[in-house]
Short mmCIF file of C-alpha atoms in Angstrom, two decimals:
data_model
loop_
_atom_site.label_atom_id
_atom_site.label_comp_id
_atom_site.label_asym_id
_atom_site.label_seq_id
_atom_site.Cartn_x
_atom_site.Cartn_y
_atom_site.Cartn_z
CA MET A 65 -12.54 52.10 0.23
CA LYS A 66 -13.61 48.78 -1.25
CA LYS A 67 -11.84 47.00 1.54
CA SER A 68 -13.56 49.02 4.24
CA TYR A 69 -17.00 48.41 2.66
CA LEU A 70 -16.22 44.72 2.57
CA LYS A 71 -15.13 44.78 6.19
CA ASN A 72 -18.27 46.60 7.30
CA GLY A 73 -20.38 44.05 5.46
CA LEU A 74 -18.56 41.16 7.11
CA LYS A 75 -19.05 42.76 10.51
CA ASP A 76 -22.73 43.58 10.04
CA GLY A 77 -23.34 40.06 8.79
CA VAL A 78 -22.26 38.34 12.01
CA PRO A 79 -25.78 38.09 13.48
CA ILE A 80 -27.00 36.67 10.17
CA CYS A 81 -24.22 34.11 10.23
CA LEU A 82 -25.21 32.94 13.73
CA GLY A 83 -28.89 32.72 12.92
CA TYR A 84 -28.23 30.92 9.66
CA PHE A 85 -25.99 28.40 11.35
CA ALA A 86 -28.83 27.22 13.58
CA VAL A 87 -31.37 27.03 10.75
CA SER A 88 -29.08 25.32 8.25
CA PHE A 89 -27.89 22.81 10.84
CA ALA A 90 -31.48 21.61 11.04
CA PHE A 91 -31.66 21.67 7.27
CA GLY A 92 -28.56 19.48 7.00
CA MET A 93 -30.09 16.90 9.32
CA VAL A 94 -33.36 16.76 7.45
CA ALA A 95 -31.49 16.55 4.13
CA LYS A 96 -29.60 13.55 5.41
CA GLU A 97 -32.81 11.87 6.53
CA MET A 98 -34.25 12.43 3.07
CA GLY A 99 -31.31 10.54 1.58
CA LEU A 100 -29.14 13.38 0.27
CA SER A 101 -25.37 12.98 0.41
CA THR A 102 -23.22 15.52 2.23
CA PHE A 103 -22.09 16.94 -1.10
CA GLN A 104 -25.65 17.25 -2.40
CA ALA A 105 -26.88 18.98 0.76
CA VAL A 106 -24.00 21.45 0.74
CA LEU A 107 -24.46 22.07 -2.99
CA LEU A 108 -28.16 22.72 -2.40
CA SER A 109 -27.36 25.25 0.33
CA ILE A 110 -24.64 27.04 -1.58
CA THR A 111 -26.70 27.36 -4.77
CA ASN A 112 -30.06 28.25 -3.21
CA VAL A 113 -29.44 30.13 0.07
CA THR A 114 -33.10 30.19 1.04
CA SER A 115 -34.53 28.40 4.03
CA ALA A 116 -38.20 27.98 3.12
CA GLY A 117 -37.33 27.18 -0.49
CA GLN A 118 -34.81 24.53 0.51
CA PHE A 119 -37.01 22.79 3.07
CA GLY A 120 -39.89 22.87 0.60
CA GLY A 121 -37.62 21.56 -2.14
CA LEU A 122 -36.43 18.67 0.03
CA ASN A 123 -39.96 17.39 0.43
CA LEU A 124 -40.50 17.53 -3.30
CA ILE A 125 -37.24 15.70 -4.00
CA ALA A 126 -38.20 13.04 -1.46
CA ILE A 127 -41.55 12.32 -3.11
CA GLY A 128 -40.04 12.50 -6.59
CA ALA A 129 -42.23 15.40 -7.69
CA GLY A 130 -42.18 16.71 -11.24
CA TYR A 131 -39.83 19.53 -12.18
CA TYR A 132 -42.78 21.71 -13.06
CA GLU A 133 -44.06 21.35 -9.51
CA VAL A 134 -40.60 22.19 -8.18
CA ILE A 135 -40.53 25.36 -10.28
CA CYS A 136 -43.98 26.47 -9.10
CA THR A 137 -43.18 25.81 -5.45
CA GLN A 138 -39.96 27.79 -5.63
CA ILE A 139 -41.79 30.70 -7.24
CA ILE A 140 -44.47 30.69 -4.54
CA LEU A 141 -42.00 30.38 -1.67
CA ASN A 142 -39.43 32.82 -3.03
CA LEU A 143 -41.27 35.45 -5.05
CA ARG A 144 -40.96 37.87 -2.15
CA TYR A 145 -37.27 38.17 -3.05
CA SER A 146 -38.20 39.99 -6.24
CA LEU A 147 -39.94 42.65 -4.20
CA MET A 148 -36.79 42.99 -2.09
CA SER A 149 -34.70 43.15 -5.26
CA CYS A 150 -36.81 46.05 -6.52
CA SER A 151 -36.11 47.86 -3.29
CA LEU A 152 -32.40 46.99 -3.39
CA SER A 153 -32.14 48.17 -6.99
CA GLN A 154 -32.60 51.68 -5.59
CA LYS A 155 -30.48 51.14 -2.49
CA LEU A 156 -27.46 49.91 -4.41
CA ASP A 157 -24.99 52.56 -5.50
CA SER A 158 -26.12 53.65 -8.97
CA SER A 159 -22.57 53.32 -10.29
CA ALA A 160 -22.70 49.57 -9.67
CA GLY A 161 -22.80 47.96 -13.11
CA LEU A 162 -24.40 44.81 -14.44
CA GLY A 163 -21.64 42.51 -13.19
CA HIS A 164 -22.01 43.73 -9.62
CA ARG A 165 -25.79 43.46 -9.82
CA LEU A 166 -25.59 39.88 -11.05
CA LEU A 167 -23.41 39.00 -8.06
CA VAL A 168 -25.40 40.94 -5.47
CA ALA A 169 -28.56 39.16 -6.72
CA TYR A 170 -27.15 35.82 -5.58
CA GLY A 171 -27.43 36.90 -1.96
CA VAL A 172 -30.88 38.49 -1.77
CA THR A 173 -32.32 36.85 1.34
CA ASP A 174 -34.71 38.21 3.97
CA GLU A 175 -31.85 38.88 6.35
CA ILE A 176 -29.29 40.32 3.94
CA PHE A 177 -32.03 42.55 2.54
CA GLY A 178 -32.96 43.66 6.05
CA VAL A 179 -29.42 44.63 6.99
CA SER A 180 -28.82 46.33 3.63
CA VAL A 181 -31.82 48.61 3.92
CA SER A 182 -30.96 49.49 7.50
CA ARG A 183 -27.97 51.50 6.20
CA GLU A 184 -28.57 55.23 5.93
CA GLU A 185 -26.71 55.78 2.70
CA LYS A 186 -26.61 53.98 -0.62
CA ILE A 187 -24.67 50.75 -0.35
CA SER A 188 -21.60 49.69 -2.25
CA PRO A 189 -21.70 46.24 -3.86
CA TYR A 190 -18.63 45.44 -1.77
CA TYR A 191 -20.69 45.94 1.37
CA SER A 192 -23.16 43.40 -0.04
CA TYR A 193 -20.33 40.98 -0.77
CA GLY A 194 -19.21 41.21 2.85
CA LEU A 195 -22.73 40.43 4.07
CA ILE A 196 -23.10 37.60 1.58
CA VAL A 197 -19.75 35.95 2.30
CA ILE A 198 -20.22 35.78 6.07
CA SER A 199 -23.89 34.78 5.83
CA VAL A 200 -23.35 32.05 3.25
CA PHE A 201 -20.41 30.82 5.32
CA GLY A 202 -22.73 30.28 8.30
CA TRP A 203 -25.38 28.76 6.04
CA VAL A 204 -23.04 26.26 4.40
CA LEU A 205 -21.09 25.38 7.54
CA GLY A 206 -24.34 24.70 9.40
CA THR A 207 -25.59 22.50 6.57
CA PHE A 208 -22.34 20.54 6.47
CA LEU A 209 -22.21 19.97 10.21
CA GLY A 210 -25.91 19.11 10.31
CA VAL A 211 -25.38 16.33 7.75
CA VAL A 212 -22.18 14.89 9.15
CA SER A 213 -23.07 15.06 12.84
CA GLY A 214 -26.52 13.63 12.19
CA LYS A 215 -27.55 14.87 15.59
CA PHE A 216 -29.56 17.88 16.45
CA LEU A 217 -27.74 20.80 18.00
CA PRO A 218 -28.22 20.72 21.76
CA ALA A 219 -31.83 21.84 22.20
CA SER A 220 -30.77 24.70 24.46
CA ILE A 221 -28.50 26.16 21.78
CA SER A 222 -30.77 25.72 18.78
CA SER A 223 -33.76 27.09 20.67
CA ALA A 224 -31.83 30.17 21.80
CA LEU A 225 -30.38 30.82 18.35
CA GLY A 226 -33.83 30.39 16.83
CA ILE A 227 -34.80 33.90 17.90
CA ALA A 228 -31.61 35.59 16.60
CA LEU A 229 -32.83 36.55 13.13
CA TYR A 230 -36.09 37.97 14.45
CA GLY A 231 -34.20 40.02 17.01
CA MET A 232 -32.17 41.41 14.15
CA PHE A 233 -35.31 42.36 12.22
CA LEU A 234 -36.59 44.21 15.29
CA ALA A 235 -33.31 46.11 15.54
CA ILE A 236 -33.90 47.23 11.94
CA ILE A 237 -37.54 48.30 12.09
CA ILE A 238 -38.00 49.65 15.62
CA PRO A 239 -35.56 52.62 15.75
CA PRO A 240 -37.05 54.39 12.69
CA SER A 241 -40.54 53.70 14.11
CA LYS A 242 -39.70 55.94 17.04
CA THR A 243 -39.18 59.03 14.94
CA ASN A 244 -41.49 58.37 11.99
CA LYS A 245 -45.15 57.81 12.81
CA VAL A 246 -45.96 56.44 9.36
CA ILE A 247 -43.26 53.78 9.63
CA CYS A 248 -44.52 52.97 13.11
CA GLY A 249 -48.04 52.53 11.71
CA VAL A 250 -46.77 50.36 8.86
CA VAL A 251 -44.90 48.12 11.32
CA ILE A 252 -47.85 47.68 13.69
CA ILE A 253 -50.42 47.12 10.96
CA SER A 254 -48.14 44.62 9.20
CA MET A 255 -47.74 42.65 12.41
CA ILE A 256 -51.48 42.64 13.05
CA GLY A 257 -52.07 41.63 9.44
CA SER A 258 -49.59 38.78 9.79
CA VAL A 259 -51.37 37.58 12.94
CA LEU A 260 -54.68 37.58 11.05
CA PHE A 261 -53.09 35.54 8.25
CA SER A 262 -51.89 32.98 10.76
CA ILE A 263 -55.23 32.46 12.52
CA LEU A 264 -58.12 33.20 10.16
CA PRO A 265 -59.62 30.38 8.08
CA TYR A 266 -58.70 30.50 4.36
CA LEU A 267 -56.04 33.14 5.01
CA LYS A 268 -53.96 30.69 7.02
CA GLU A 269 -53.87 28.28 4.07
CA ILE A 270 -51.79 30.85 2.18
CA SER A 271 -48.06 30.11 2.15
CA PHE A 272 -45.71 32.27 4.20
CA GLY A 273 -44.06 33.70 1.09
CA PHE A 274 -47.35 34.89 -0.38
CA ARG A 275 -48.54 36.19 2.96
CA ILE A 276 -45.53 38.51 3.02
CA ILE A 277 -46.09 39.63 -0.57
CA ILE A 278 -49.80 40.34 -0.08
CA LEU A 279 -49.28 42.27 3.17
CA THR A 280 -46.37 44.26 1.76
CA LEU A 281 -48.17 45.22 -1.45
CA ILE A 282 -51.30 46.34 0.40
CA ILE A 283 -49.74 48.07 3.39
CA ALA A 284 -46.74 49.73 1.71
CA GLY A 285 -49.04 50.54 -1.22
CA ILE A 286 -51.56 52.34 0.95
CA ALA A 287 -48.88 54.06 3.03
CA ALA A 288 -47.22 55.39 -0.14
CA TRP A 289 -50.55 56.66 -1.39
CA LEU A 290 -51.56 58.39 1.85
CA PHE A 291 -48.10 59.52 2.93
CA PRO A 292 -45.85 60.05 -0.06
CA VAL A 293 -42.23 60.49 0.91
CA ASN A 294 -40.31 63.54 -0.17
CA GLU A 295 -36.54 63.67 -0.06
CA GLU A 296 -35.93 65.86 3.00
CA TYR A 297 -38.43 63.91 5.05
CA LYS A 298 -36.73 60.68 4.10
CA GLU A 299 -33.30 61.99 5.01
CA GLU A 300 -34.53 63.25 8.33
CA THR A 301 -35.78 59.79 9.16
CA ALA A 302 -32.60 58.15 8.00
CA HIS A 303 -30.48 60.42 10.14
CA ALA A 304 -32.64 59.97 13.16
CA ALA A 305 -32.25 56.23 12.65
CA MET B 170 -36.17 8.82 -6.21
CA GLN B 171 -36.38 8.26 -9.91
CA HIS B 172 -35.47 11.85 -10.79
CA ASN B 173 -31.95 13.18 -10.71
CA VAL B 174 -31.17 15.00 -7.46
CA TYR B 175 -28.64 17.30 -9.13
CA LEU B 176 -31.19 18.35 -11.71
CA TYR B 177 -33.63 19.19 -8.91
CA ILE B 178 -30.98 21.26 -7.17
CA PHE B 179 -30.15 23.24 -10.29
CA VAL B 180 -33.79 23.81 -11.22
CA MET B 181 -34.45 25.18 -7.73
CA ALA B 182 -31.33 27.32 -7.81
CA GLY B 183 -32.09 28.65 -11.30
CA VAL B 184 -35.65 29.68 -10.47
CA THR B 185 -34.61 31.30 -7.20
CA TYR B 186 -31.74 33.17 -8.83
CA LEU B 187 -33.94 34.53 -11.62
CA ILE B 188 -36.45 35.81 -9.07
CA ARG B 189 -33.66 37.67 -7.31
CA MET B 190 -31.73 38.79 -10.35
CA LEU B 191 -34.36 40.18 -12.74
CA PRO B 192 -35.53 43.22 -10.75
CA LEU B 193 -31.96 44.12 -9.72
CA THR B 194 -30.69 44.12 -13.28
CA LEU B 195 -33.79 45.46 -15.05
CA ILE B 196 -34.28 48.43 -12.73
CA ARG B 197 -30.95 50.19 -13.10
CA LYS B 198 -32.01 53.81 -13.10
CA GLU B 199 -33.05 55.84 -10.12
CA ILE B 200 -36.84 55.79 -9.95
CA THR B 201 -38.27 59.32 -9.96
CA ASN B 202 -41.97 58.56 -9.61
CA THR B 203 -42.95 59.72 -6.12
CA TYR B 204 -45.51 56.98 -5.57
CA ILE B 205 -43.14 54.14 -6.50
CA LYS B 206 -40.32 55.71 -4.52
CA SER B 207 -42.54 56.03 -1.48
CA PHE B 208 -43.80 52.49 -1.93
CA LEU B 209 -40.24 51.12 -2.04
CA PHE B 210 -39.39 53.23 1.00
CA TYR B 211 -42.11 51.50 3.04
CA VAL B 212 -41.53 47.99 1.66
CA PRO B 213 -38.80 46.91 4.12
CA TYR B 214 -40.81 47.92 7.17
CA ALA B 215 -43.96 46.09 6.03
CA THR B 216 -42.00 43.02 4.93
CA LEU B 217 -39.80 42.66 7.98
CA ALA B 218 -42.60 43.40 10.45
CA ALA B 219 -44.90 40.83 8.84
CA MET B 220 -42.11 38.25 8.90
CA THR B 221 -41.21 38.87 12.52
CA PHE B 222 -44.56 38.76 14.22
CA PRO B 223 -46.16 36.38 15.11
CA THR B 224 -43.52 33.93 13.76
CA ILE B 225 -41.07 34.99 16.46
CA LEU B 226 -43.37 33.45 19.08
CA THR B 227 -42.79 29.97 17.63
CA SER B 228 -39.08 30.43 16.98
CA THR B 229 -37.94 28.75 20.21
CA GLU B 230 -38.94 25.70 22.25
CA SER B 231 -41.68 27.40 24.22
CA PRO B 232 -43.97 30.36 23.62
CA ILE B 233 -42.99 31.68 27.06
CA SER B 234 -39.27 31.90 26.34
CA ALA B 235 -40.06 33.27 22.88
CA GLY B 236 -42.44 35.86 24.31
CA ILE B 237 -39.92 37.06 26.88
CA GLY B 238 -37.15 37.00 24.26
CA PHE B 239 -39.38 39.08 21.99
CA GLY B 240 -40.02 41.59 24.79
CA VAL B 241 -36.33 41.96 25.59
CA ALA B 242 -35.32 42.25 21.92
CA LEU B 243 -38.04 44.87 21.49
CA ILE B 244 -36.67 46.92 24.39
CA MET B 245 -33.09 46.62 23.15
CA ALA B 246 -34.19 47.65 19.66
CA PHE B 247 -36.07 50.58 21.15
CA LEU B 248 -32.86 51.64 22.91
CA GLU B 249 -31.22 51.54 19.46
CA LYS B 250 -28.65 48.88 20.29
CA SER B 251 -26.74 47.32 17.39
CA LEU B 252 -28.15 44.42 15.37
CA LEU B 253 -25.77 42.01 17.03
CA MET B 254 -26.59 43.26 20.54
CA VAL B 255 -30.33 42.97 19.99
CA ALA B 256 -30.05 39.50 18.45
CA ALA B 257 -27.63 38.26 21.10
CA SER B 258 -29.63 39.58 24.04
CA GLY B 259 -32.73 37.85 22.67
CA CYS B 260 -30.77 34.58 22.44
CA MET B 261 -29.35 34.92 25.93
CA VAL B 262 -32.72 35.64 27.48
CA VAL B 263 -34.26 32.62 25.76
CA PHE B 264 -31.40 30.47 27.05
CA ILE B 265 -31.80 31.77 30.59
CA VAL B 266 -35.58 31.43 30.64
CA GLU B 267 -35.49 27.88 29.28
CA ARG B 268 -32.48 26.40 31.05
CA ILE B 269 -32.27 28.25 34.34
CA LEU B 270 -35.86 29.14 35.05
CA GLY B 271 -37.04 25.99 33.26
CA LEU B 272 -40.01 27.65 31.55
#
């Protein structure tokens, strides 16, 4: 059983791996420009596994910012992961103990979270390990090659791969939107909200990480208040998806 | 760089790990409160939708290729194709639009 969960995770993580490769390749190049060694860049990728946080961190390292500033920036850029962790705490098989939870926590990223919640049933930690292993593999390999090659990926390839992760998100949120009107509303309103945050004065000054947190708290909060979910309803949706 | 790069890396990693780890380890029991359960049920849809749009439109070299890639991925997702199929068809369309049609 464990082996088949692991295998499923590895398989479902392939699109993440591809998308990560393109992003981390760019990260590796920038890291090199900022004066990091290959080892340091790879270490940064393997210990952090977060694109916005790592790019933000690079800038701070380059200007020699204080550690306090580094801590605050990471919190601002990455706090959305805690919201995802809350959600995953319920998605993870309840028999998964502390040890498993400590390991699964290492790999809470936007994409791994997205794929995990797209599963109908509760997930085994071994499924998470599969997702994490293949995703981090793409992330670290991309970083390494980005540093050592010192050249950008051919523009045609990096541009095409750039859309991969968003395509994956659509594959997660659109099918349930077809059968569940509330989910459909949540998706559309969240997109409109995100557009407003990217164009309106003041709102557009807010970092991407906080934009996601604010929109999620408000929209999921209101949806939960107006349309509470009962068990059968939830299962119906999950099966339809 | 007068600070130690390794220290920076570990500070970043430590903060990020704590953010991820605390909710997963502190919330061990099944939540029974209907409001919180419902909230957590809607969280992924709000989060992923807000992340995807409009950012997807700037994810490639040109807004045209990104827009068409978005449209195709949307259709494939609507047809309930697998994650890999939806992602890959988006990539292929972007490649075709940019390199063959030159947009």
